[in-house]
Amino acid sequence: MDSFQHYLDKSNKAKSVEDLVTTLLLEVKKYGYDRMIFCLLSDHSHIGLSAGVGYLNNYPENWMKYYLDNGFDKIDPVISYCRQKVGSFTWDEMSSNLNLTKKQKTCLNLGREADLLNGVCTPLWGPQRFAGVGLASSNDKDATDSRPATLDHITALCNHFYLVFQRRHDGAILNNDKLENVFLTPKEYEVLTWAARGKSNNDIGDILGISDSTVNFHLRQIYKKLQVHDRVVACTKAITLGLIFP
């Protein structure tokens, strides 16, 4: 049995969430990572959990308290970059691709001072939900393996962790009759995306080269599909369903 299959089997047989975390940590330790944080970056109503950073973690307690007390979860560049990615990425990649604010740089620097080094983050996408796993090393700067093939393996490990976490959570509600079969046309997608960005009907018409009445027509069709009565609720529900990403 290869190591990945062994990981799958052991994860599936985990008796608790804590066992599941331990299984993941044992696997990523092979690449030098000994710190892990699991964040729910959107509400997970299907298992009765609200969004929150650090739902499960073995990060230093004093760092997590300082991080949350100072509102770093609201500006963390790793989270911002995570929302735009699919596979695992390093903090170094993120830092080189984002124009970081002073507070964001402070957040990263203080994290390093807390011995969170060589960071890697894996976005975890699902229907109507979004989460992420962060990994770090408490050892010297070059102690980890972050080659592309390794990052692909970490992506697979973390996605299976996320799958089993949801399966095993006591509050899971996964009945198919609760799912919604909703889709938007390309034009409805454009109209609602701009509406979610705060644009007025007139602005949307100018951007898309259509009349106000056409914008209103598309919005009425959207309201009907989503079974709502105003644009704010329509935008919120569409984001929750993963129909738009403003």
Short mmCIF file of C-alpha atoms in Angstrom, two decimals:
data_model
loop_
_atom_site.label_atom_id
_atom_site.label_comp_id
_atom_site.label_asym_id
_atom_site.label_seq_id
_atom_site.Cartn_x
_atom_site.Cartn_y
_atom_site.Cartn_z
CA MET A 1 0.00 0.00 0.00
CA ASP A 2 1.47 3.39 -0.98
CA SER A 3 1.75 6.20 1.56
CA PHE A 4 -1.12 8.26 0.13
CA GLN A 5 -3.51 5.30 0.18
CA HIS A 6 -2.41 4.60 3.75
CA TYR A 7 -3.19 8.24 4.62
CA LEU A 8 -6.66 7.95 3.04
CA ASP A 9 -7.44 4.77 4.95
CA LYS A 10 -6.16 6.12 8.26
CA SER A 11 -8.10 9.39 7.82
CA ASN A 12 -11.29 7.53 7.01
CA LYS A 13 -10.89 5.43 10.16
CA ALA A 14 -10.17 8.40 12.47
CA LYS A 15 -12.30 8.09 15.60
CA SER A 16 -12.37 11.83 16.26
CA VAL A 17 -11.55 15.19 14.70
CA GLU A 18 -8.42 15.25 16.87
CA ASP A 19 -7.30 11.93 15.38
CA LEU A 20 -7.93 13.36 11.92
CA VAL A 21 -5.69 16.35 12.67
CA THR A 22 -2.97 14.07 14.02
CA THR A 23 -3.12 11.96 10.86
CA LEU A 24 -2.65 15.03 8.66
CA LEU A 25 0.21 16.35 10.81
CA LEU A 26 2.05 13.03 10.67
CA GLU A 27 1.86 13.10 6.88
CA VAL A 28 2.96 16.72 6.35
CA LYS A 29 5.75 16.31 8.90
CA LYS A 30 7.54 14.32 6.18
CA TYR A 31 7.98 17.65 4.39
CA GLY A 32 9.08 19.56 7.49
CA TYR A 33 5.74 21.07 8.56
CA ASP A 34 4.76 20.68 12.21
CA ARG A 35 2.22 23.50 12.61
CA MET A 36 -1.32 23.39 11.23
CA ILE A 37 -4.36 25.66 11.28
CA PHE A 38 -7.79 24.88 9.83
CA CYS A 39 -10.07 27.83 9.10
CA LEU A 40 -13.70 27.99 8.05
CA LEU A 41 -13.68 30.99 5.72
CA SER A 42 -17.42 30.92 5.14
CA ASP A 43 -20.34 29.63 7.18
CA HIS A 44 -20.74 25.85 7.00
CA SER A 45 -24.45 25.68 7.76
CA HIS A 46 -24.68 22.09 6.49
CA ILE A 47 -22.69 21.01 9.57
CA GLY A 48 -23.90 23.78 11.86
CA LEU A 49 -20.65 25.77 12.00
CA SER A 50 -20.03 29.48 11.48
CA ALA A 51 -17.04 31.04 9.75
CA GLY A 52 -13.97 31.49 11.91
CA VAL A 53 -10.17 31.49 11.78
CA GLY A 54 -8.36 28.79 13.71
CA TYR A 55 -11.24 26.37 14.21
CA LEU A 56 -8.60 23.68 14.67
CA ASN A 57 -4.93 24.46 15.15
CA ASN A 58 -1.70 23.75 16.99
CA TYR A 59 -0.32 27.26 16.50
CA PRO A 60 1.20 28.91 19.60
CA GLU A 61 -1.66 29.99 21.88
CA ASN A 62 -0.16 33.40 22.64
CA TRP A 63 0.17 34.11 18.91
CA MET A 64 -3.43 33.12 18.18
CA LYS A 65 -4.69 35.37 20.97
CA TYR A 66 -2.60 38.30 19.76
CA TYR A 67 -3.64 37.64 16.14
CA LEU A 68 -7.36 37.72 16.95
CA ASP A 69 -7.17 40.53 19.52
CA ASN A 70 -5.52 42.76 16.91
CA GLY A 71 -7.97 41.91 14.14
CA PHE A 72 -5.36 40.30 11.91
CA ASP A 73 -8.00 37.84 10.71
CA LYS A 74 -9.70 40.78 8.95
CA ILE A 75 -6.59 41.79 6.95
CA ASP A 76 -4.50 38.60 6.75
CA PRO A 77 -3.00 38.57 3.23
CA VAL A 78 -2.83 34.78 3.27
CA ILE A 79 -6.63 34.64 3.51
CA SER A 80 -7.02 37.27 0.79
CA TYR A 81 -4.71 35.37 -1.57
CA CYS A 82 -6.34 32.07 -0.64
CA ARG A 83 -9.68 33.30 -1.99
CA GLN A 84 -8.07 33.72 -5.42
CA LYS A 85 -6.30 30.35 -5.63
CA VAL A 86 -7.15 26.69 -6.14
CA GLY A 87 -4.06 24.69 -5.15
CA SER A 88 -1.55 25.04 -2.32
CA PHE A 89 0.79 28.03 -2.35
CA THR A 90 3.67 29.30 -0.24
CA TRP A 91 3.61 32.51 1.77
CA ASP A 92 6.63 33.61 -0.24
CA GLU A 93 4.61 33.30 -3.47
CA MET A 94 1.78 35.27 -1.90
CA SER A 95 4.12 38.01 -0.67
CA SER A 96 5.67 38.45 -4.11
CA ASN A 97 2.29 38.66 -5.87
CA LEU A 98 0.39 40.96 -3.51
CA ASN A 99 0.99 44.64 -2.79
CA LEU A 100 0.95 44.28 0.99
CA THR A 101 -0.15 47.03 3.36
CA LYS A 102 1.93 48.01 6.37
CA LYS A 103 -0.41 46.13 8.73
CA GLN A 104 -0.29 43.02 6.55
CA LYS A 105 3.52 43.07 6.58
CA THR A 106 3.39 43.44 10.36
CA CYS A 107 1.08 40.43 10.58
CA LEU A 108 3.48 38.26 8.58
CA ASN A 109 6.59 39.48 10.41
CA LEU A 110 5.06 38.86 13.83
CA GLY A 111 3.99 35.41 12.70
CA ARG A 112 7.58 34.62 11.82
CA GLU A 113 8.69 35.91 15.23
CA ALA A 114 6.21 33.42 16.71
CA ASP A 115 8.17 30.67 14.91
CA LEU A 116 5.64 30.18 12.12
CA LEU A 117 8.05 29.74 9.22
CA ASN A 118 7.92 28.49 5.63
CA GLY A 119 4.16 28.91 5.47
CA VAL A 120 1.96 27.04 3.00
CA CYS A 121 -1.78 27.49 2.55
CA THR A 122 -4.31 25.24 0.81
CA PRO A 123 -7.68 26.69 -0.28
CA LEU A 124 -10.56 24.25 0.20
CA TRP A 125 -13.58 24.85 -2.00
CA GLY A 126 -16.97 23.17 -1.78
CA PRO A 127 -20.57 23.86 -2.77
CA GLN A 128 -21.69 27.01 -0.95
CA ARG A 129 -18.61 26.94 1.29
CA PHE A 130 -14.92 27.81 1.54
CA ALA A 131 -12.21 26.83 4.02
CA GLY A 132 -8.44 26.59 4.20
CA VAL A 133 -5.57 24.73 5.84
CA GLY A 134 -2.38 26.56 6.75
CA LEU A 135 0.88 24.75 7.44
CA ALA A 136 4.11 26.09 8.88
CA SER A 137 7.40 24.97 10.37
CA SER A 138 8.78 25.91 13.76
CA ASN A 139 12.28 25.05 12.50
CA ASP A 140 14.87 26.99 10.53
CA LYS A 141 13.91 28.81 7.35
CA ASP A 142 14.98 26.16 4.85
CA ALA A 143 13.71 23.16 6.78
CA THR A 144 10.75 22.38 4.51
CA ASP A 145 10.06 20.97 1.06
CA SER A 146 7.86 23.26 -1.05
CA ARG A 147 8.56 22.00 -4.56
CA PRO A 148 5.58 22.04 -6.97
CA ALA A 149 5.11 18.26 -6.72
CA THR A 150 5.08 18.51 -2.92
CA LEU A 151 2.52 21.32 -3.00
CA ASP A 152 0.30 19.17 -5.23
CA HIS A 153 0.56 16.36 -2.69
CA ILE A 154 -0.29 18.74 0.15
CA THR A 155 -3.31 19.94 -1.85
CA ALA A 156 -4.56 16.35 -2.07
CA LEU A 157 -3.88 15.67 1.63
CA CYS A 158 -5.73 18.77 2.80
CA ASN A 159 -8.70 18.23 0.51
CA HIS A 160 -9.20 14.74 1.88
CA PHE A 161 -8.87 16.10 5.41
CA TYR A 162 -11.66 18.58 4.59
CA LEU A 163 -13.85 15.86 3.10
CA VAL A 164 -13.53 13.58 6.12
CA PHE A 165 -13.97 16.49 8.54
CA GLN A 166 -17.35 17.24 6.99
CA ARG A 167 -18.38 13.59 6.80
CA ARG A 168 -17.59 12.90 10.42
CA HIS A 169 -18.96 16.07 11.96
CA ASP A 170 -21.91 15.24 14.20
CA GLY A 171 -24.07 18.04 12.80
CA ALA A 172 -23.78 17.03 9.14
CA ILE A 173 -26.92 17.62 7.09
CA LEU A 174 -26.27 16.35 3.60
CA ASN A 175 -29.75 15.44 2.35
CA ASN A 176 -30.10 15.94 -1.39
CA ASP A 177 -33.58 17.36 -1.00
CA LYS A 178 -32.03 20.44 0.63
CA LEU A 179 -29.90 21.28 -2.42
CA GLU A 180 -30.96 23.99 -4.85
CA ASN A 181 -30.80 23.67 -8.64
CA VAL A 182 -30.13 27.28 -9.61
CA PHE A 183 -28.13 28.70 -12.50
CA LEU A 184 -27.60 32.15 -13.98
CA THR A 185 -27.22 33.07 -17.63
CA PRO A 186 -23.95 34.80 -18.56
CA LYS A 187 -25.70 38.18 -18.64
CA GLU A 188 -27.44 37.59 -15.30
CA TYR A 189 -24.05 36.66 -13.85
CA GLU A 190 -22.56 39.95 -15.06
CA VAL A 191 -25.48 42.04 -13.82
CA LEU A 192 -25.54 40.47 -10.36
CA THR A 193 -21.76 40.57 -9.99
CA TRP A 194 -21.74 44.32 -10.63
CA ALA A 195 -24.72 44.75 -8.30
CA ALA A 196 -22.80 42.91 -5.58
CA ARG A 197 -19.92 45.34 -6.12
CA GLY A 198 -22.24 48.21 -5.25
CA LYS A 199 -23.02 49.50 -8.72
CA SER A 200 -26.40 51.13 -9.43
CA ASN A 201 -28.66 50.01 -12.26
CA ASN A 202 -27.51 53.00 -14.29
CA ASP A 203 -23.84 52.14 -13.66
CA ILE A 204 -24.42 48.51 -14.63
CA GLY A 205 -26.15 49.58 -17.83
CA ASP A 206 -23.23 51.82 -18.76
CA ILE A 207 -20.65 49.12 -18.00
CA LEU A 208 -22.46 46.40 -19.95
CA GLY A 209 -23.79 48.63 -22.71
CA ILE A 210 -27.45 47.87 -22.01
CA SER A 211 -30.44 49.99 -20.99
CA ASP A 212 -31.78 50.48 -17.46
CA SER A 213 -34.90 48.54 -18.42
CA THR A 214 -32.77 45.61 -19.56
CA VAL A 215 -30.86 45.67 -16.27
CA ASN A 216 -34.19 45.63 -14.42
CA PHE A 217 -35.38 42.73 -16.57
CA HIS A 218 -32.32 40.65 -15.69
CA LEU A 219 -32.66 41.50 -11.99
CA ARG A 220 -36.30 40.41 -11.99
CA GLN A 221 -35.30 37.12 -13.58
CA ILE A 222 -32.58 36.69 -10.96
CA TYR A 223 -35.01 37.41 -8.10
CA LYS A 224 -37.40 34.81 -9.50
CA LYS A 225 -34.70 32.14 -9.75
CA LEU A 226 -33.36 32.83 -6.27
CA GLN A 227 -36.84 33.30 -4.76
CA VAL A 228 -35.96 36.68 -3.25
CA HIS A 229 -37.40 40.18 -3.49
CA ASP A 230 -34.45 42.60 -3.44
CA ARG A 231 -30.90 42.95 -4.71
CA VAL A 232 -29.16 42.77 -1.33
CA VAL A 233 -30.67 39.39 -0.50
CA ALA A 234 -30.11 38.25 -4.09
CA CYS A 235 -26.41 39.11 -3.91
CA THR A 236 -26.00 37.45 -0.53
CA LYS A 237 -27.75 34.26 -1.61
CA ALA A 238 -25.87 34.09 -4.92
CA ILE A 239 -22.53 34.39 -3.13
CA THR A 240 -23.57 31.70 -0.64
CA LEU A 241 -24.56 29.38 -3.49
CA GLY A 242 -21.29 30.04 -5.29
CA LEU A 243 -23.07 31.60 -8.28
CA ILE A 244 -21.02 34.81 -8.23
CA PHE A 245 -17.61 35.76 -6.87
CA PRO A 246 -17.58 39.57 -6.59
#
